Amino acid sequence: MNNPQGPDDTSQTQDAPRQQISQRASVNAEQHGLRFDQIAAQLFPDFSRAKLQQWINDGSLTVDGEQAKPRSKLKVGSTLALEAEFEASVSWQAEPMALDIVYEDDQVLVINKPRNLVVHPASGINSGTLANAILAHSPANAELPRCGIVHRLDKDTTGLLVVAKTLKAHNSLVAQLQARTVNRQYRAVLCGQLVSGGCIDVPIGRHPTHRTKMAVIENAAASERGKPAITHYLIAQRFKHFTEVSVKLETGRTHQIRVHMAHIRHPLLGDATYNPRYQRPAGIDDETSDQLKGFNRQALHACVLSFIHPSSNETVEFKCEPPEDYLKLVEVLQNISK
């Protein structure tokens, strides 16, 4: 449903509120031997490296209950504990925007994100994002790290995304994501015909030369190796030249599904970043080819999201059907497969 717009006053200029952050995370096998500050950046991605460095130096961020130097090498299984006072950034501006709200209470907000919507401001993008819309809908979210956004969807990926509305909910959802207990399932259309489902378990990191892209990075020094990334997929429908799959994420790396599927040579249909060259499938007419070529975004939709509710401690689950353009694409593929 379309939610009513937020208040007319879109500026967030009040004194920055302070909130108490309490988070914990453990060093995994891939992080063994890395520096404290490097691991902290991986385990607490909601905060800048400068802020984490400050907390390490003043003892707000500790290792196994002890203060440690930023360059200390850590061991697998060590526990990092963050107990700090966070001063919220209010530089992002509230912008009234229609939101497709699937669920909302005083702790969480679940949104069905449309295509062509960036989740939060970044370099060169200061407005028109989901974060700007959230601030208009819920001004109190200015008090939270990243306005309560705990995970992201790419600009042209559609579907379900949860936003925390309180610090309690934020800490809970971050801990669940780190523990890999948040269930996220997607529908995707891949190029080529898959024989069966499977699991892709290869690390993902920033592309060494194209910095706006991600890549599978396996054979590198420990400090340069990608972060662990695990994607499970099952065949949902087989088409001529294409396959629709159901995907479940165990981790949540940037562009994870897109990179992993390209890695196994079955990139997402319409993905201009990881599948830039359109190849006309054999045996299809001009009209059908134009329809496939005209699907100008990655064919990816987040259809299921479940997590433990921060207040009730019970698992809640949300589902949403793909948007019209995705459903039309599947219809086209079904027709060429008859």
Tab-separated table of C-alpha atoms in Angstrom:
chain	number	residue	atom	x	y	z
A	1	MET	CA	0.000	0.000	0.000
A	2	ASN	CA	1.056	3.597	-0.493
A	3	ASN	CA	1.681	5.221	2.816
A	4	PRO	CA	0.641	8.846	3.488
A	5	GLN	CA	3.420	11.335	3.110
A	6	GLY	CA	5.532	12.566	5.995
A	7	PRO	CA	5.595	16.065	7.468
A	8	ASP	CA	6.048	19.150	5.280
A	9	ASP	CA	9.117	20.269	7.248
A	10	THR	CA	11.821	18.216	5.526
A	11	SER	CA	14.919	19.604	7.196
A	12	GLN	CA	16.758	17.747	9.961
A	13	THR	CA	18.624	20.558	11.704
A	14	GLN	CA	18.101	19.855	15.388
A	15	ASP	CA	21.015	19.075	17.671
A	16	ALA	CA	22.360	15.639	16.869
A	17	PRO	CA	20.994	13.147	19.417
A	18	ARG	CA	23.212	10.598	21.109
A	19	GLN	CA	22.391	6.913	21.401
A	20	GLN	CA	24.100	4.068	23.219
A	21	ILE	CA	25.411	1.416	20.812
A	22	SER	CA	25.840	-2.139	22.112
A	23	GLN	CA	26.959	-4.727	19.561
A	24	ARG	CA	29.067	-7.894	19.518
A	25	ALA	CA	30.589	-9.987	16.760
A	26	SER	CA	33.149	-12.792	16.470
A	27	VAL	CA	36.212	-13.155	14.262
A	28	ASN	CA	35.668	-15.848	11.623
A	29	ALA	CA	38.210	-18.168	10.019
A	30	GLU	CA	38.752	-15.928	6.968
A	31	GLN	CA	39.565	-12.972	9.247
A	32	HIS	CA	42.110	-14.871	11.366
A	33	GLY	CA	45.409	-12.960	11.434
A	34	LEU	CA	43.992	-9.681	10.129
A	35	ARG	CA	44.434	-6.406	12.005
A	36	PHE	CA	41.922	-5.305	14.636
A	37	ASP	CA	40.924	-2.199	12.657
A	38	GLN	CA	40.449	-4.205	9.437
A	39	ILE	CA	38.226	-6.751	11.138
A	40	ALA	CA	36.256	-4.037	12.922
A	41	ALA	CA	35.448	-2.430	9.563
A	42	GLN	CA	34.116	-5.777	8.312
A	43	LEU	CA	32.103	-6.653	11.407
A	44	PHE	CA	30.634	-3.196	12.022
A	45	PRO	CA	30.014	-1.813	8.502
A	46	ASP	CA	27.397	0.713	9.676
A	47	PHE	CA	30.161	2.930	11.070
A	48	SER	CA	32.993	4.741	9.315
A	49	ARG	CA	36.573	3.552	9.671
A	50	ALA	CA	37.448	6.852	11.373
A	51	LYS	CA	34.705	6.365	13.967
A	52	LEU	CA	35.771	2.746	14.609
A	53	GLN	CA	39.389	3.868	14.965
A	54	GLN	CA	38.277	6.420	17.558
A	55	TRP	CA	36.365	3.773	19.513
A	56	ILE	CA	39.332	1.380	19.391
A	57	ASN	CA	41.632	4.073	20.741
A	58	ASP	CA	39.329	5.163	23.561
A	59	GLY	CA	38.466	1.592	24.610
A	60	SER	CA	34.831	1.609	23.508
A	61	LEU	CA	35.606	-1.243	21.097
A	62	THR	CA	37.412	-4.131	22.782
A	63	VAL	CA	38.669	-7.640	22.023
A	64	ASP	CA	37.700	-10.382	24.493
A	65	GLY	CA	37.028	-7.713	27.092
A	66	GLU	CA	40.419	-6.031	26.712
A	67	GLN	CA	41.534	-2.855	24.976
A	68	ALA	CA	43.831	-3.552	22.012
A	69	LYS	CA	45.835	-1.552	19.497
A	70	PRO	CA	44.359	-1.002	16.002
A	71	ARG	CA	47.140	-3.010	14.319
A	72	SER	CA	46.915	-5.991	16.702
A	73	LYS	CA	46.482	-9.302	14.858
A	74	LEU	CA	43.374	-11.143	15.995
A	75	LYS	CA	42.568	-14.847	16.190
A	76	VAL	CA	39.515	-16.741	14.991
A	77	GLY	CA	36.846	-16.901	17.696
A	78	SER	CA	37.832	-13.646	19.401
A	79	THR	CA	34.843	-11.499	20.366
A	80	LEU	CA	34.687	-7.823	19.531
A	81	ALA	CA	32.407	-5.821	21.824
A	82	LEU	CA	31.256	-2.325	20.947
A	83	GLU	CA	29.869	-0.246	23.821
A	84	ALA	CA	29.848	3.336	22.618
A	85	GLU	CA	27.884	6.525	22.442
A	86	PHE	CA	26.837	7.297	18.898
A	87	GLU	CA	26.079	10.796	17.693
A	88	ALA	CA	23.675	10.463	14.802
A	89	SER	CA	24.461	12.112	11.498
A	90	VAL	CA	21.661	14.408	10.374
A	91	SER	CA	23.210	15.512	7.077
A	92	TRP	CA	20.715	13.502	4.996
A	93	GLN	CA	17.564	15.460	4.217
A	94	ALA	CA	13.997	14.210	4.546
A	95	GLU	CA	12.093	14.044	1.251
A	96	PRO	CA	8.407	13.033	1.117
A	97	MET	CA	8.020	10.077	-1.229
A	98	ALA	CA	5.401	7.349	-1.681
A	99	LEU	CA	6.469	4.131	0.056
A	100	ASP	CA	5.014	0.672	-0.516
A	101	ILE	CA	4.866	-0.371	3.131
A	102	VAL	CA	4.269	-4.079	3.725
A	103	TYR	CA	4.366	-3.856	7.530
A	104	GLU	CA	5.072	-1.293	10.208
A	105	ASP	CA	5.026	-1.087	14.004
A	106	ASP	CA	6.967	0.919	16.589
A	107	GLN	CA	10.142	-1.185	16.060
A	108	VAL	CA	10.457	-2.065	12.373
A	109	LEU	CA	9.387	-0.978	8.912
A	110	VAL	CA	9.214	-3.509	6.042
A	111	ILE	CA	9.191	-1.961	2.573
A	112	ASN	CA	8.644	-3.351	-0.921
A	113	LYS	CA	11.324	-1.394	-2.792
A	114	PRO	CA	10.677	-0.506	-6.438
A	115	ARG	CA	13.247	-0.483	-9.208
A	116	ASN	CA	15.320	2.636	-9.902
A	117	LEU	CA	15.602	3.569	-6.228
A	118	VAL	CA	18.963	3.895	-4.467
A	119	VAL	CA	18.789	2.827	-0.814
A	120	HIS	CA	20.859	5.604	0.761
A	121	PRO	CA	22.968	8.611	-0.285
A	122	ALA	CA	26.451	7.921	-1.609
A	123	SER	CA	29.092	9.728	-3.618
A	124	GLY	CA	27.297	11.943	-6.128
A	125	ILE	CA	23.830	10.931	-4.877
A	126	ASN	CA	22.488	13.214	-2.175
A	127	SER	CA	18.734	12.998	-2.655
A	128	GLY	CA	15.922	10.870	-4.009
A	129	THR	CA	16.970	7.787	-2.035
A	130	LEU	CA	15.031	5.453	0.209
A	131	ALA	CA	16.834	6.926	3.230
A	132	ASN	CA	15.535	10.396	2.349
A	133	ALA	CA	12.010	8.982	2.126
A	134	ILE	CA	12.367	7.157	5.456
A	135	LEU	CA	13.374	10.380	7.202
A	136	ALA	CA	10.201	12.050	5.908
A	137	HIS	CA	8.041	9.111	6.980
A	138	SER	CA	9.755	8.587	10.343
A	139	PRO	CA	11.831	11.636	11.426
A	140	ALA	CA	13.039	9.802	14.558
A	141	ASN	CA	15.119	7.547	12.295
A	142	ALA	CA	17.613	10.410	12.042
A	143	GLU	CA	18.817	9.241	15.467
A	144	LEU	CA	19.910	5.834	14.115
A	145	PRO	CA	22.992	4.707	12.168
A	146	ARG	CA	22.226	4.986	8.445
A	147	CYS	CA	18.669	6.044	9.327
A	148	GLY	CA	17.929	2.511	10.556
A	149	ILE	CA	18.827	0.784	7.283
A	150	VAL	CA	20.553	-2.494	8.177
A	151	HIS	CA	20.799	-4.126	4.742
A	152	ARG	CA	20.483	-2.995	1.154
A	153	LEU	CA	19.076	-3.875	-2.227
A	154	ASP	CA	20.745	-2.663	-5.418
A	155	LYS	CA	19.161	0.282	-7.219
A	156	ASP	CA	17.290	-1.872	-9.744
A	157	THR	CA	16.609	-4.879	-7.518
A	158	THR	CA	13.025	-4.915	-6.282
A	159	GLY	CA	11.453	-6.398	-3.177
A	160	LEU	CA	11.523	-6.647	0.589
A	161	LEU	CA	13.798	-4.669	2.875
A	162	VAL	CA	13.551	-4.154	6.648
A	163	VAL	CA	14.398	-0.888	8.405
A	164	ALA	CA	14.857	-0.487	12.156
A	165	LYS	CA	12.907	2.291	13.872
A	166	THR	CA	14.650	2.124	17.269
A	167	LEU	CA	18.175	1.474	18.474
A	168	LYS	CA	16.943	-1.728	20.127
A	169	ALA	CA	15.631	-2.983	16.789
A	170	HIS	CA	18.785	-1.835	14.996
A	171	ASN	CA	21.076	-3.741	17.374
A	172	SER	CA	18.868	-6.835	17.145
A	173	LEU	CA	18.703	-6.874	13.341
A	174	VAL	CA	22.438	-6.212	12.956
A	175	ALA	CA	23.181	-9.122	15.312
A	176	GLN	CA	20.814	-11.390	13.369
A	177	LEU	CA	22.453	-10.462	10.065
A	178	GLN	CA	25.889	-11.150	11.526
A	179	ALA	CA	24.649	-14.500	12.878
A	180	ARG	CA	23.184	-15.270	9.432
A	181	THR	CA	19.750	-15.988	10.877
A	182	VAL	CA	17.830	-13.497	8.716
A	183	ASN	CA	16.100	-15.429	5.922
A	184	ARG	CA	16.270	-13.663	2.544
A	185	GLN	CA	14.956	-15.335	-0.574
A	186	TYR	CA	14.933	-14.034	-4.126
A	187	ARG	CA	13.605	-14.882	-7.559
A	188	ALA	CA	15.986	-14.417	-10.470
A	189	VAL	CA	16.099	-15.179	-14.188
A	190	LEU	CA	19.463	-16.473	-15.382
A	191	CYS	CA	20.884	-16.770	-18.864
A	192	GLY	CA	21.335	-20.365	-19.993
A	193	GLN	CA	19.771	-23.616	-18.871
A	194	LEU	CA	20.884	-24.981	-15.522
A	195	VAL	CA	20.927	-28.723	-14.904
A	196	SER	CA	20.301	-28.491	-11.166
A	197	GLY	CA	20.454	-26.247	-8.134
A	198	GLY	CA	23.524	-25.821	-5.987
A	199	CYS	CA	25.548	-23.736	-3.563
A	200	ILE	CA	28.155	-21.117	-4.487
A	201	ASP	CA	30.735	-20.550	-1.751
A	202	VAL	CA	33.419	-18.168	-2.995
A	203	PRO	CA	34.522	-14.823	-1.493
A	204	ILE	CA	33.512	-11.471	-2.960
A	205	GLY	CA	35.462	-8.230	-2.823
A	206	ARG	CA	35.913	-4.962	-4.675
A	207	HIS	CA	37.028	-5.476	-8.287
A	208	PRO	CA	40.785	-4.759	-8.456
A	209	THR	CA	40.521	-2.383	-11.431
A	210	HIS	CA	36.842	-1.472	-11.879
A	211	ARG	CA	36.090	-0.030	-8.448
A	212	THR	CA	32.344	0.317	-9.008
A	213	LYS	CA	32.074	-3.437	-9.499
A	214	MET	CA	32.483	-6.430	-7.221
A	215	ALA	CA	34.247	-9.673	-8.122
A	216	VAL	CA	35.079	-13.145	-6.873
A	217	ILE	CA	38.506	-12.798	-5.229
A	218	GLU	CA	39.970	-16.093	-4.041
A	219	ASN	CA	43.686	-16.258	-4.722
A	220	ALA	CA	44.999	-13.195	-2.920
A	221	ALA	CA	46.785	-12.241	0.267
A	222	ALA	CA	44.653	-12.475	3.390
A	223	SER	CA	44.360	-8.682	3.661
A	224	GLU	CA	43.117	-8.418	0.037
A	225	ARG	CA	40.907	-11.500	-0.130
A	226	GLY	CA	37.178	-11.018	-0.558
A	227	LYS	CA	34.674	-11.513	2.248
A	228	PRO	CA	32.983	-14.922	2.661
A	229	ALA	CA	29.879	-15.171	0.484
A	230	ILE	CA	27.480	-18.122	0.246
A	231	THR	CA	24.529	-18.364	-2.140
A	232	HIS	CA	22.086	-21.284	-2.375
A	233	TYR	CA	19.872	-21.706	-5.448
A	234	LEU	CA	17.154	-24.054	-6.669
A	235	ILE	CA	15.552	-24.303	-10.107
A	236	ALA	CA	12.058	-22.799	-10.134
A	237	GLN	CA	11.246	-22.905	-13.870
A	238	ARG	CA	13.126	-23.996	-16.967
A	239	PHE	CA	12.720	-22.004	-20.168
A	240	LYS	CA	14.266	-22.234	-23.584
A	241	HIS	CA	17.664	-20.514	-23.211
A	242	PHE	CA	16.920	-19.297	-19.661
A	243	THR	CA	16.243	-20.544	-16.113
A	244	GLU	CA	14.325	-19.002	-13.243
A	245	VAL	CA	15.820	-19.831	-9.863
A	246	SER	CA	14.902	-19.400	-6.228
A	247	VAL	CA	17.883	-17.983	-4.354
A	248	LYS	CA	18.591	-17.957	-0.628
A	249	LEU	CA	21.391	-15.846	0.807
A	250	GLU	CA	23.474	-17.069	3.696
A	251	THR	CA	25.611	-13.919	3.606
A	252	GLY	CA	24.829	-10.456	2.259
A	253	ARG	CA	27.675	-9.040	0.193
A	254	THR	CA	27.310	-6.193	-2.276
A	255	HIS	CA	26.005	-7.539	-5.613
A	256	GLN	CA	26.332	-11.080	-4.214
A	257	ILE	CA	23.748	-12.874	-6.355
A	258	ARG	CA	24.770	-11.005	-9.487
A	259	VAL	CA	28.480	-11.727	-9.006
A	260	HIS	CA	28.020	-15.372	-8.009
A	261	MET	CA	25.740	-16.174	-10.945
A	262	ALA	CA	28.107	-14.502	-13.389
A	263	HIS	CA	30.907	-16.532	-11.800
A	264	ILE	CA	29.188	-19.821	-12.729
A	265	ARG	CA	28.569	-18.457	-16.245
A	266	HIS	CA	24.839	-17.952	-15.779
A	267	PRO	CA	24.531	-14.178	-15.295
A	268	LEU	CA	21.220	-12.485	-14.594
A	269	LEU	CA	19.193	-11.500	-17.604
A	270	GLY	CA	19.315	-7.720	-18.069
A	271	ASP	CA	22.332	-7.149	-15.805
A	272	ALA	CA	24.234	-4.403	-17.619
A	273	THR	CA	27.126	-4.546	-15.139
A	274	TYR	CA	27.914	-8.269	-15.066
A	275	ASN	CA	26.249	-9.311	-18.346
A	276	PRO	CA	26.699	-6.235	-20.561
A	277	ARG	CA	26.425	-7.840	-24.008
A	278	TYR	CA	22.987	-8.900	-25.188
A	279	GLN	CA	23.150	-12.165	-27.103
A	280	ARG	CA	20.058	-12.973	-29.119
A	281	PRO	CA	18.894	-16.517	-28.362
A	282	ALA	CA	18.630	-18.786	-31.372
A	283	GLY	CA	15.212	-19.373	-32.879
A	284	ILE	CA	13.280	-16.394	-31.498
A	285	ASP	CA	11.489	-13.759	-33.581
A	286	ASP	CA	12.318	-10.051	-33.701
A	287	GLU	CA	9.453	-9.023	-31.397
A	288	THR	CA	10.507	-11.457	-28.678
A	289	SER	CA	14.144	-10.416	-29.047
A	290	ASP	CA	13.155	-6.785	-28.602
A	291	GLN	CA	11.185	-7.688	-25.455
A	292	LEU	CA	14.170	-9.474	-23.938
A	293	LYS	CA	16.595	-6.743	-24.925
A	294	GLY	CA	14.211	-4.144	-23.520
A	295	PHE	CA	14.289	-5.638	-20.023
A	296	ASN	CA	16.886	-3.120	-18.894
A	297	ARG	CA	17.539	-4.116	-15.288
A	298	GLN	CA	18.797	-7.235	-13.549
A	299	ALA	CA	15.952	-9.773	-13.273
A	300	LEU	CA	16.094	-10.015	-9.495
A	301	HIS	CA	13.371	-9.671	-6.854
A	302	ALA	CA	13.546	-10.117	-3.065
A	303	CYS	CA	10.365	-12.108	-2.454
A	304	VAL	CA	10.691	-13.478	1.111
A	305	LEU	CA	12.096	-11.898	4.260
A	306	SER	CA	11.933	-13.307	7.785
A	307	PHE	CA	13.636	-12.377	11.040
A	308	ILE	CA	13.134	-12.471	14.797
A	309	HIS	CA	11.043	-9.500	15.858
A	310	PRO	CA	13.016	-7.333	18.321
A	311	SER	CA	10.078	-7.013	20.742
A	312	SER	CA	8.234	-10.340	20.620
A	313	ASN	CA	11.303	-12.514	19.948
A	314	GLU	CA	9.089	-14.459	17.542
A	315	THR	CA	9.919	-15.108	13.894
A	316	VAL	CA	7.983	-12.940	11.475
A	317	GLU	CA	7.859	-13.602	7.741
A	318	PHE	CA	6.862	-11.371	4.822
A	319	LYS	CA	6.307	-12.202	1.158
A	320	CYS	CA	5.652	-10.122	-1.934
A	321	GLU	CA	5.125	-10.967	-5.582
A	322	PRO	CA	7.495	-9.570	-8.230
A	323	PRO	CA	6.518	-6.355	-10.023
A	324	GLU	CA	4.753	-6.247	-13.378
A	325	ASP	CA	7.908	-6.002	-15.496
A	326	TYR	CA	9.344	-9.198	-13.974
A	327	LEU	CA	6.071	-11.100	-14.355
A	328	LYS	CA	5.805	-9.960	-17.987
A	329	LEU	CA	9.351	-11.185	-18.608
A	330	VAL	CA	8.502	-14.621	-17.209
A	331	GLU	CA	5.406	-14.728	-19.444
A	332	VAL	CA	7.548	-13.984	-22.499
A	333	LEU	CA	9.977	-16.760	-21.555
A	334	GLN	CA	7.108	-19.194	-21.015
A	335	ASN	CA	5.762	-18.396	-24.485
A	336	ILE	CA	9.059	-19.031	-26.277
A	337	SER	CA	9.409	-22.313	-24.422
A	338	LYS	CA	6.122	-23.801	-25.648
